[in-house]
Amino acid sequence: MDKDTLVFDSVLQTFIPLNRLTPEAQRALLEHTEIIPYEPGCPVFREGDRDNHACYLLEGDLDLCCDGQVVSRLRGGTPEAAHALAQLQPRQLTAIPKTAVRILRLERQHLASALDLDEARQTGDNSVQVNDITCEIAMDWMTRMLQSGVFSRLPVANLQRIFAQFESIGVAAGDLVVSQGHPGDYYYVVQEGRFEVLRHLSGSHQSVRLATLKPGEPFGEEALISGGLRNASVKALTGGKLMRLGKPDFIELIKKPIVPTITLDAARDWVSSGAIWLDARYPDEYAAGAVPGSMNVPLHVVRSYAASLDRDKRYLIYCDTGIESSIVTFSLAELGFEAAYLEGGLKRYPLDRIRSILSKDTGLKIADAAASRDTAAAIGVSAGLDLAEDAEVQASLLRAKLSQAQLELQDALRLKQEAEAAREAAERETEERLKAERSWRLLGEAARANALVAEAQTTRQEIEEAKGKAESEAQSIRREAEEHARRLKAEIQVRVRVKKQELASAAAANNEELARIQRLQEEAEVHIRPERQRLAGEAAEVEARVQEARRYREEVETALSTAEQGNQGILQTARERVAAEIERANTLLANAETMKREVEAAKGVAEAEAQRVRLQEEERINVLKREVEERLRDRFRRGPRYVRQDIQVTLAPSVSRRVIPFAATVARRKSKDWTRSMRPNPRSWRVSTNSKRKSR
């Protein structure tokens, strides 16, 4: 594999913590590195794999996935690719290349050795401790938190979501963050400052300090896990900051992965592989009945008792309901133990059922222990009977036993002190070893978490800026809308005024037009009134002439009657004259038809001139016209004197203004002709008279 020194010198300066090494240490590390190409879709490592490699992305695009979902996407040469890929073991993510990539891979132990040697070389101390390196690597609240037993066991995807959901709040000295007896709503991690945990004693006004919290230490989990009330209060000793996580997010992202439940069948498998039962109930409840082989570790002493537990063992915790056991499980997980609690507790699985199931595998051991206890009890009883035979012997034996007990007590105290000293030394050694292991394991993750926090803060700032911009735009839009509404209102008011003026002008014009029409009607009435009077005079004259014609007609009828009484010749002559008169009457009828046409023509002219006035009378005139025609036919059969009367009565005054004079003239002319024709000839009258006389 080609390892060009110049290429590595430039590449190593971009990776953390490789860029902290001196050039000599970097060149020494080159002997233990390799560059491996991967094709798209070929996994670099998978979720759950265990290896001892630190992998860095040199070039190309790569996705980090969890449960088939993309958690983050990295590109070689960018600041996001400066850390080793998914450092926790076993691997919490799967690395899948999206394009052709190249991976720089080296052994973790070689990297740790290089860092140790380089640190020793720089400080001149050959006995470099890993804990010293940890102290140099930003032991802030985030690093302390990630080094805890809970967060070091969480998947990377959960850590990313936790940091995204974290909410930072500021507190002042003396502020009460959590109140005893209140329901739990948030999980807290100290970011800055110091806080004290207080418990109020029932029946008094005093509070006892249980602990002091520093940056990186969490609190408030018990009420969230159990669903009960806060069992203590937390008060700020100094001003500071807290990161808090809501209850739903805490349950989903922390409790479920860290506090697993287990069924009785699965617990049986754990016990067969060496797991130990822990009873989280009170001692009196434990004495009343417990799972065979279990240890009593009540909730309030679990942290102090945890130092005596074997970290290589797995633990099964139970209680009556599962609430206390879930809290104990979380506390042990915080301390780095692998534990699970019995789901539903003894209410779901009674002791008899647990004993019957466990006795199938461990019954022999339980029986042997019971037998040994019975044997010891029997020996004690028999010895007591023998000693009772002699009081002095019994007293001396008791004094000897007392002296021996005192010696044994002193030896026990000494052994206890030695054991405690050894335990403390072992705890310190174990703690230092665990801190070293966690520091190296969480080194990259802490930096990644810092980057995530910075990204979350940047995102929050962007959201705030976007919110401010949106609010500014909303205000601008609101102002524009208000200005537009004002303009529309002013425009509408102007239009309303203009419309009112137009309506007022139209109303004035209509009033003027109405006044003009009324004036024209009055003028027409003035002109029509003399014409009506003149027509009335002419009608009277026509009537007089009709009366005269009627008188002449009566004379004719009288003459005809006299003639009929005469001889036959005179009668024949009279008949011929009557026939002639009938013929003349037919002629007069034809003349009357002609006169009707002339009257209709005159009426059309009159209607054209009086069109505006006649609109309302038009339908009535059409009806009256038909009546006039019928009456004319009837009147002309009887005589022309009825024509003028019908025209004058039937036609409207506006029409008769021109029609009546013309009709009156025609009627006078026809009347004169008819009268003249009907007047008897004196000569023929005399001839007829003479002939009558001669016949006599």
XYZ file of C-alpha atoms in Angstrom:
696
model
C 0.000 0.000 0.000
C 1.559 3.348 -1.076
C 2.055 5.696 1.884
C 3.477 8.866 0.497
C 4.863 10.932 3.371
C 3.891 14.288 1.906
C 0.312 13.158 1.409
C 0.068 11.847 4.954
C 1.601 14.996 6.417
C -1.177 17.084 4.837
C -3.899 14.557 5.653
C -3.003 14.033 9.299
C -3.264 17.761 9.991
C -7.032 17.607 9.329
C -7.914 14.691 11.639
C -8.611 14.871 15.381
C -6.684 13.967 17.566
C -3.977 13.064 15.036
C -3.268 16.744 14.460
C -2.172 17.002 18.109
C 0.793 14.719 17.494
C 4.268 16.043 16.806
C 5.714 15.408 13.335
C 7.930 12.643 14.775
C 4.904 10.911 16.344
C 2.939 11.272 13.119
C 5.749 9.667 11.096
C 5.923 6.833 13.631
C 2.178 6.318 13.305
C 2.462 5.994 9.520
C 3.867 2.501 9.957
C 0.556 1.324 11.407
C -1.927 2.978 9.018
C -3.459 1.826 5.770
C -5.699 3.338 3.098
C -8.560 1.127 1.928
C -10.830 1.993 -1.041
C -14.521 1.075 -0.936
C -17.028 0.964 -3.773
C -20.508 2.561 -3.422
C -22.821 0.441 -1.279
C -20.020 -1.681 0.219
C -20.213 -1.176 4.030
C -17.058 -0.028 5.820
C -18.466 -1.510 9.043
C -21.897 -2.534 10.274
C -23.973 -1.742 13.325
C -23.038 -4.147 16.156
C -19.520 -4.941 14.824
C -16.650 -5.091 17.292
C -13.175 -4.151 16.042
C -10.133 -2.256 17.226
C -9.925 0.212 14.342
C -10.190 3.960 14.076
C -11.513 4.885 10.610
C -11.227 8.335 8.988
C -12.894 9.406 5.746
C -10.286 10.697 3.279
C -12.456 11.391 0.243
C -15.912 10.632 -1.161
C -19.422 10.721 0.321
C -20.502 8.329 3.081
C -23.768 7.808 5.039
C -23.951 6.780 8.698
C -27.162 4.786 9.229
C -29.017 3.454 12.263
C -31.765 0.838 11.847
C -31.800 1.500 8.130
C -32.256 5.270 8.465
C -29.604 7.839 7.545
C -28.389 9.637 10.664
C -25.748 11.854 9.037
C -23.945 12.259 5.713
C -20.213 13.016 5.588
C -17.898 14.186 2.802
C -14.140 13.734 2.867
C -12.083 16.862 3.433
C -14.851 18.733 5.310
C -14.794 19.689 9.023
C -17.549 17.148 9.707
C -15.173 14.350 8.600
C -12.360 15.418 10.957
C -13.301 12.806 13.594
C -13.126 9.032 13.503
C -16.277 7.360 12.215
C -18.723 6.028 14.877
C -16.130 5.328 17.546
C -18.273 3.512 20.146
C -17.806 -0.271 20.465
C -19.764 -2.227 19.492
C -20.458 -0.073 16.470
C -23.675 1.907 16.910
C -23.966 2.844 13.213
C -23.442 1.359 9.774
C -21.121 3.220 7.360
C -22.274 2.923 3.714
C -20.401 4.768 0.904
C -22.596 6.737 -1.498
C -19.691 7.198 -3.905
C -16.274 5.633 -4.219
C -14.456 6.455 -0.966
C -11.041 5.987 0.614
C -10.751 5.194 4.337
C -7.694 5.786 6.533
C -7.647 2.955 9.078
C -5.338 2.382 12.070
C -5.347 0.349 15.246
C -6.767 2.060 18.320
C -3.976 0.824 20.560
C -1.381 2.284 18.201
C -3.178 5.619 18.308
C -3.379 5.488 22.132
C 0.300 4.603 22.401
C 1.262 7.392 20.042
C -0.705 9.915 22.053
C 0.776 8.642 25.343
C 4.351 8.718 24.097
C 3.935 12.107 22.525
C 2.437 13.489 25.744
C 5.284 11.994 27.804
C 7.824 13.416 25.422
C 6.307 16.888 25.681
C 5.975 16.835 29.506
C 9.164 14.890 30.280
C 7.233 12.365 32.425
C 7.700 8.712 31.454
C 4.859 7.539 33.708
C 2.078 9.117 31.707
C -1.409 8.434 33.034
C -4.396 8.304 30.707
C -6.317 10.356 33.235
C -3.967 13.285 32.594
C -4.922 13.260 28.929
C -8.573 13.187 29.903
C -8.136 16.293 32.009
C -6.626 18.117 29.051
C -9.484 17.248 26.734
C -12.048 19.821 27.742
C -13.510 18.243 30.841
C -16.596 20.387 30.547
C -20.162 19.426 31.318
C -20.632 17.581 28.037
C -17.528 15.423 28.477
C -18.500 14.576 32.057
C -21.993 13.701 30.939
C -20.782 11.475 28.091
C -18.426 9.686 30.485
C -21.335 8.686 32.714
C -22.593 5.132 32.632
C -25.922 6.128 31.082
C -24.791 8.243 28.134
C -21.804 6.048 27.295
C -24.239 3.182 26.615
C -26.679 5.151 24.450
C -26.671 4.789 20.641
C -25.191 7.678 18.678
C -28.535 8.333 17.055
C -30.097 8.815 20.499
C -27.265 11.128 21.555
C -27.797 13.264 18.481
C -31.517 13.507 19.133
C -30.902 14.279 22.831
C -28.584 17.184 22.001
C -31.081 18.416 19.425
C -33.882 18.344 22.012
C -31.847 19.811 24.896
C -33.093 23.201 26.105
C -30.708 25.520 27.949
C -32.109 27.584 30.856
C -30.398 30.049 33.161
C -30.831 30.054 36.946
C -29.803 32.485 39.671
C -28.332 31.641 43.050
C -31.069 30.494 45.423
C -33.498 29.440 42.652
C -35.431 26.232 43.367
C -35.188 24.112 40.230
C -37.036 21.021 41.505
C -39.527 20.958 44.406
C -40.093 17.905 46.579
C -43.621 16.521 46.228
C -44.198 17.967 42.767
C -44.685 15.802 39.648
C -41.698 15.263 37.387
C -41.629 17.015 34.026
C -37.956 17.427 32.994
C -34.610 15.622 33.190
C -31.729 18.000 33.983
C -27.965 18.084 33.377
C -25.830 20.733 35.096
C -24.083 22.880 32.489
C -22.609 25.592 34.729
C -22.669 26.307 38.466
C -23.218 24.227 41.604
C -26.496 22.811 42.950
C -27.497 20.994 46.135
C -29.983 18.158 46.590
C -32.190 18.638 49.680
C -34.754 16.367 51.302
C -37.367 17.762 53.644
C -37.899 15.718 56.793
C -41.525 14.878 57.459
C -42.887 16.327 60.698
C -40.291 19.117 60.878
C -39.172 22.226 59.030
C -35.638 20.994 58.470
C -34.033 19.771 55.260
C -31.038 17.459 54.878
C -28.452 17.945 52.130
C -28.090 14.684 50.240
C -25.590 15.665 47.544
C -23.921 18.503 45.677
C -24.089 18.522 41.884
C -21.368 19.817 39.546
C -21.272 20.433 35.753
C -22.014 17.289 33.787
C -24.048 15.592 36.541
C -27.726 14.789 35.869
C -30.716 14.786 38.217
C -34.511 14.438 38.168
C -34.712 10.964 36.613
C -36.458 9.052 39.417
C -39.824 10.853 39.178
C -39.776 10.462 35.392
C -39.040 6.731 35.571
C -41.530 5.904 38.318
C -44.199 8.383 37.211
C -44.489 9.573 40.819
C -43.600 12.777 42.662
C -40.214 14.340 43.278
C -38.593 12.822 46.401
C -36.157 15.703 46.891
C -35.581 19.343 46.000
C -32.707 20.826 43.972
C -31.553 24.361 44.736
C -28.951 26.516 42.979
C -25.970 27.373 45.186
C -24.553 29.703 42.525
C -25.794 31.193 39.304
C -25.539 28.807 36.401
C -27.133 27.042 33.468
C -29.036 23.791 33.075
C -29.789 21.640 30.051
C -33.196 20.038 30.361
C -35.002 17.319 28.420
C -38.772 16.845 28.417
C -40.344 13.732 29.925
C -41.516 12.184 26.594
C -38.038 12.589 25.081
C -36.403 11.198 28.251
C -38.610 8.082 28.179
C -38.036 7.505 24.464
C -34.325 8.328 24.176
C -32.872 7.363 27.589
C -35.148 5.145 29.669
C -36.086 2.595 27.001
C -32.481 1.811 25.921
C -31.000 1.956 29.466
C -33.746 0.392 31.637
C -34.695 -2.870 29.929
C -37.484 -5.092 31.228
C -37.302 -8.865 31.395
C -39.836 -11.666 31.678
C -39.584 -14.560 34.103
C -38.613 -17.008 31.359
C -35.786 -14.754 30.204
C -34.746 -14.190 33.835
C -34.404 -17.957 34.215
C -31.893 -17.951 31.361
C -29.992 -15.085 32.998
C -29.859 -16.955 36.319
C -28.579 -20.075 34.611
C -25.735 -18.002 33.136
C -24.746 -16.542 36.526
C -27.012 -13.504 36.974
C -27.879 -12.420 40.526
C -31.292 -11.461 41.898
C -31.562 -8.098 43.736
C -34.618 -7.350 45.888
C -35.425 -3.597 45.860
C -38.022 -3.795 48.657
C -37.649 -2.813 52.306
C -35.888 -5.299 54.643
C -39.082 -6.306 56.475
C -40.756 -7.131 53.146
C -37.668 -9.056 52.095
C -37.693 -11.020 55.377
C -41.357 -11.918 54.868
C -40.569 -13.676 51.604
C -38.062 -13.310 48.785
C -36.707 -15.029 45.694
C -34.281 -17.775 46.708
C -30.657 -16.652 46.434
C -31.537 -12.953 46.140
C -29.807 -10.023 47.847
C -31.725 -7.217 49.525
C -30.699 -3.826 48.048
C -33.406 -1.238 48.856
C -33.768 1.827 46.680
C -32.375 4.286 49.219
C -29.060 2.391 49.686
C -28.409 1.179 46.150
C -25.675 3.747 45.366
C -23.753 3.077 48.587
C -24.212 -0.699 48.253
C -23.190 -0.774 44.574
C -19.493 -0.660 45.485
C -19.727 -4.211 46.849
C -21.314 -5.604 43.664
C -19.352 -7.495 41.046
C -19.215 -5.491 37.811
C -18.681 -8.653 35.796
C -22.060 -10.004 36.845
C -25.515 -9.252 35.478
C -28.283 -8.343 37.898
C -32.038 -9.011 37.951
C -33.958 -6.491 40.057
C -37.498 -7.023 41.304
C -40.022 -5.416 43.665
C -43.773 -5.627 44.163
C -44.872 -3.447 41.210
C -41.778 -2.795 39.113
C -41.532 0.913 39.984
C -38.744 0.735 42.575
C -36.910 -1.923 40.577
C -36.914 0.284 37.448
C -35.307 3.129 39.423
C -32.693 0.748 40.882
C -31.971 -0.531 37.359
C -31.399 3.013 36.104
C -29.141 3.812 39.090
C -27.035 0.718 38.424
C -26.844 1.610 34.744
C -25.531 5.047 35.721
C -22.798 3.278 37.699
C -21.878 1.047 34.760
C -23.671 -2.189 35.702
C -25.652 -4.366 33.312
C -29.093 -4.882 34.831
C -32.755 -5.443 33.983
C -35.902 -5.415 36.084
C -38.703 -7.974 36.274
C -41.623 -6.590 34.322
C -44.707 -6.283 36.539
C -42.827 -7.347 39.690
C -44.219 -9.824 42.200
C -47.786 -8.800 41.411
C -47.388 -10.337 37.994
C -45.130 -13.206 39.082
C -45.963 -14.423 42.654
C -43.125 -15.832 44.748
C -44.513 -19.377 44.607
C -44.413 -19.335 40.829
C -40.881 -17.900 40.789
C -39.707 -20.530 43.288
C -41.299 -23.356 41.333
C -39.690 -22.232 38.092
C -36.278 -21.587 39.619
C -36.338 -24.773 41.687
C -36.188 -26.862 38.519
C -32.607 -25.716 37.983
C -31.437 -24.651 41.443
C -33.532 -26.877 43.720
C -30.578 -29.026 44.714
C -28.538 -26.028 45.839
C -31.459 -24.605 47.792
C -32.070 -27.959 49.503
C -28.379 -28.300 50.425
C -28.348 -24.787 51.909
C -31.496 -25.510 53.897
C -30.039 -28.790 55.141
C -26.849 -27.096 56.265
C -28.871 -24.428 58.069
C -30.920 -27.170 59.785
C -27.744 -29.086 60.787
C -26.159 -25.987 62.285
C -29.322 -25.234 64.205
C -29.433 -28.791 65.532
C -25.797 -28.680 66.663
C -26.407 -25.396 68.445
C -29.354 -26.843 70.308
C -27.521 -29.958 71.448
C -24.547 -27.994 72.639
C -26.867 -25.767 74.590
C -28.305 -28.812 76.387
C -24.853 -30.148 77.347
C -23.757 -26.802 78.692
C -26.864 -26.487 80.760
C -25.802 -29.504 82.923
C -23.113 -27.546 84.739
C -23.511 -23.841 85.326
C -19.864 -23.241 86.198
C -18.650 -25.018 83.135
C -21.142 -23.041 81.115
C -19.940 -19.764 82.648
C -16.313 -20.514 81.955
C -17.118 -21.527 78.439
C -19.059 -18.333 77.959
C -16.161 -16.250 79.273
C -13.778 -18.071 76.954
C -16.139 -17.546 74.076
C -16.446 -13.877 74.996
C -12.692 -13.435 74.957
C -12.489 -15.298 71.702
C -15.326 -13.202 70.310
C -13.522 -9.998 71.283
C -10.357 -11.217 69.550
C -12.377 -12.218 66.530
C -14.102 -8.829 66.620
C -10.764 -7.038 66.623
C -9.548 -9.236 63.791
C -12.816 -8.596 61.978
C -12.477 -4.847 62.432
C -8.914 -4.981 61.186
C -9.904 -7.133 58.264
C -12.796 -4.802 57.565
C -10.479 -1.797 57.509
C -8.048 -3.644 55.271
C -10.898 -4.769 53.060
C -12.271 -1.258 52.864
C -8.823 0.089 52.040
C -8.370 -2.612 49.403
C -11.846 -1.963 48.071
C -11.182 1.777 47.880
C -7.871 1.131 46.137
C -9.577 -1.265 43.752
C -12.355 1.229 43.161
C -9.848 3.976 42.443
C -7.917 1.713 40.118
C -11.121 0.557 38.432
C -12.454 4.098 38.215
C -9.199 5.310 36.679
C -9.217 2.420 34.234
C -12.847 3.038 33.322
C -12.263 6.751 32.959
C -9.319 6.068 30.670
C -11.299 3.629 28.571
C -14.323 5.927 28.404
C -12.142 8.951 27.650
C -10.586 7.281 24.638
C -13.875 5.859 23.521
C -15.755 9.123 23.912
C -13.018 11.431 22.689
C -14.333 11.651 19.169
C -17.947 11.485 20.306
C -17.450 14.445 22.630
C -16.092 16.516 19.785
C -18.930 15.281 17.578
C -21.383 16.210 20.298
C -19.808 19.672 20.527
C -20.260 20.012 16.807
C -23.877 18.870 17.118
C -24.501 21.384 19.883
C -22.911 24.123 17.810
C -25.024 23.056 14.864
C -28.127 22.998 17.059
C -27.312 26.475 18.348
C -26.703 27.682 14.804
C -30.004 26.138 13.744
C -31.739 27.816 16.675
C -30.186 31.160 15.724
C -31.276 30.636 12.130
C -34.768 29.804 13.347
C -34.794 32.935 15.503
C -33.557 35.008 12.567
C -36.125 33.433 10.289
C -38.779 34.071 12.934
C -37.715 37.711 13.209
C -37.640 38.042 9.446
C -41.075 36.431 9.181
C -42.430 38.765 11.841
C -40.876 41.756 10.044
C -42.361 40.608 6.739
C -45.712 40.023 8.438
C -45.622 43.554 9.878
C -44.666 44.961 6.477
C -47.475 43.004 4.815
C -49.865 44.170 7.545
C -48.838 47.791 7.010
C -49.199 47.429 3.239
C -52.610 45.823 3.713
C -53.692 48.635 6.031
C -52.412 51.268 3.570
C -54.164 49.480 0.707
C -57.353 49.336 2.784
C -57.091 53.066 3.496
C -56.580 53.800 -0.201
C -59.534 51.608 -1.122
C -61.679 53.308 1.522
C -60.732 56.779 0.217
C -61.325 55.686 -3.379
C -64.701 54.201 -2.439
C -65.659 57.411 -0.652
C -64.700 59.468 -3.724
C -66.683 57.112 -5.956
C -69.661 57.349 -3.614
C -69.536 61.159 -3.710
C -69.242 61.146 -7.520
C -72.106 58.662 -7.763
C -74.240 60.770 -5.447
C -73.510 63.819 -7.584
C -74.382 61.877 -10.744
C -77.620 60.656 -9.163
C -78.441 64.166 -8.003
C -77.749 65.504 -11.511
C -79.868 62.743 -13.026
C -82.669 63.445 -10.554
C -82.506 67.163 -11.403
C -82.548 66.340 -15.116
C -85.517 64.015 -14.597
C -87.334 66.721 -12.657
C -86.626 69.208 -15.414
C -87.824 66.757 -18.049
C -90.969 66.045 -16.026
C -91.625 69.757 -15.653
C -91.065 70.235 -19.400
C -93.538 67.405 -20.185
C -96.078 68.922 -17.824
C -95.544 72.307 -19.464
C -96.000 70.797 -22.933
C -99.176 69.081 -21.771
C -100.494 72.364 -20.449
C -99.579 74.096 -23.727
C -101.281 71.327 -25.714
C -104.336 71.662 -23.529
C -104.388 75.418 -24.244
C -104.246 74.776 -27.998
C -106.778 71.928 -27.955
C -109.423 73.830 -25.951
C -110.323 76.385 -28.778
C -110.317 73.578 -31.308
C -112.695 71.610 -29.133
C -114.994 74.630 -28.948
C -114.833 75.133 -32.711
C -115.575 71.431 -33.293
C -118.503 71.651 -30.899
C -119.952 74.530 -32.957
C -119.463 72.633 -36.194
C -121.056 69.564 -34.608
C -124.092 71.654 -33.682
C -124.289 72.950 -37.253
C -124.054 69.411 -38.618
C -126.775 68.335 -36.245
C -129.053 71.148 -37.460
C -128.475 70.128 -41.017
C -129.137 66.508 -40.160
C -132.434 67.610 -38.601
C -133.269 69.459 -41.780
C -132.440 66.370 -43.830
C -134.614 64.313 -41.530
C -137.484 66.765 -42.075
C -137.036 66.557 -45.831
C -137.001 62.809 -45.578
C -140.265 62.832 -43.668
C -141.767 64.995 -46.384
C -140.550 62.517 -48.970
C -142.006 59.637 -47.045
C -145.278 61.526 -46.766
C -145.248 62.188 -50.481
C -144.532 58.565 -51.152
C -147.370 57.538 -48.960
C -149.702 59.914 -50.804
C -148.450 58.682 -54.102
C -149.097 55.071 -53.131
C -152.670 56.005 -52.517
C -152.789 57.401 -56.106
C -153.051 55.480 -59.254
C -150.870 52.688 -60.370
C -148.847 54.831 -62.698
C -147.924 57.207 -60.026
C -147.037 54.222 -57.826
C -144.774 52.851 -60.469
C -143.135 56.183 -60.897
C -142.666 56.441 -57.184
C -141.129 52.955 -57.077
C -138.706 53.843 -59.749
C -137.817 57.011 -57.869
C -137.338 54.938 -54.689
C -135.125 52.541 -56.584
C -133.147 55.499 -57.817
C -132.900 56.757 -54.290
C -131.687 53.351 -53.156
C -129.066 53.429 -55.838
C -128.097 56.898 -54.681
C -127.913 55.577 -51.101
C -125.542 52.864 -52.248
C -123.439 55.519 -53.878
C -123.458 57.449 -50.628
C -122.314 54.280 -48.834
C -119.410 53.936 -51.227
C -118.602 57.576 -50.633
C -118.732 56.868 -46.896
C -116.196 54.052 -47.338
C -113.946 56.427 -49.189
C -114.454 58.989 -46.457
C -113.467 56.274 -43.870
C -110.212 55.659 -45.657
C -109.548 59.346 -45.754
C -110.344 59.542 -42.029
C -107.910 56.673 -41.300
C -105.216 58.423 -43.338
C -105.819 61.636 -41.421
C -105.730 59.669 -38.183
C -102.286 58.166 -39.078
C -100.914 61.654 -39.689
C -102.342 62.809 -36.381
C -100.850 59.766 -34.585
C -97.404 60.442 -36.096
C -97.470 64.013 -34.844
C -98.783 63.065 -31.383
C -96.697 59.902 -30.867
C -95.356 60.775 -27.421
C -98.807 61.629 -26.091
C -100.537 58.669 -27.794
C -98.356 55.870 -26.261
C -100.725 55.355 -23.371
C -103.836 55.631 -25.597
C -102.656 53.349 -28.394
C -104.292 50.130 -27.254
C -107.567 51.863 -26.463
C -107.541 53.548 -29.905
C -107.081 50.201 -31.636
C -110.109 48.845 -29.829
C -112.123 52.013 -30.551
C -111.075 51.883 -34.191
C -112.775 48.555 -34.613
C -115.844 49.933 -32.889
C -115.795 52.964 -35.242
C -115.643 50.709 -38.264
C -118.644 48.741 -37.073
C -120.554 51.884 -36.190
C -119.721 53.527 -39.533
C -121.055 50.551 -41.388
C -124.193 50.654 -39.286
C -124.602 54.426 -39.409
C -124.067 54.729 -43.123
C -126.822 52.275 -43.622
C -129.087 54.674 -41.721
C -127.599 58.028 -42.746
C -124.458 60.153 -42.702
C -125.481 62.258 -39.702
C -124.140 59.650 -37.278
C -120.579 59.692 -38.701
C -119.481 62.996 -37.186
C -121.028 62.141 -33.836
C -119.186 58.746 -33.595
C -115.861 60.238 -34.633
C -116.124 63.030 -32.112
C -117.109 60.687 -29.267
C -114.739 57.821 -30.052
C -111.448 59.464 -30.992
C -109.165 60.993 -28.391
C -109.045 64.786 -28.228
C -105.426 64.731 -29.397
C -106.504 62.868 -32.587
C -109.721 64.694 -33.204
C -107.800 67.960 -33.297
C -107.011 67.300 -36.966
C -109.380 64.476 -37.870
C -112.662 66.078 -36.797
C -112.356 69.227 -38.952
C -111.559 67.125 -41.980
C -114.332 64.638 -41.210
C -116.759 67.490 -40.566
C -115.960 69.021 -43.941
C -116.468 65.717 -45.705
C -119.676 65.093 -43.777
C -121.044 68.573 -44.671
C -120.241 67.993 -48.302
C -121.872 64.548 -48.345
C -124.835 65.799 -46.339
C -125.474 68.595 -48.797
C -125.281 66.186 -51.693
C -127.564 63.714 -49.962
C -130.045 66.426 -48.992
C -130.024 67.827 -52.455
C -130.634 64.373 -53.926
C -133.402 63.601 -51.494
C -135.169 66.952 -52.054
C -138.273 66.317 -54.267
C -138.357 67.869 -57.723
C -141.197 70.481 -57.775
C -141.808 69.905 -61.432
C -142.251 66.196 -61.047
C -144.289 66.871 -57.955
C -146.628 69.067 -59.903
C -146.904 66.547 -62.713
C -147.734 63.861 -60.291
C -150.390 66.023 -58.671
C -151.994 66.889 -61.938
C -152.082 63.295 -63.024
C -153.730 62.387 -59.817
C -156.339 65.037 -60.271
C -157.097 63.865 -63.802
C -157.516 60.312 -62.735
C -160.025 61.398 -60.223
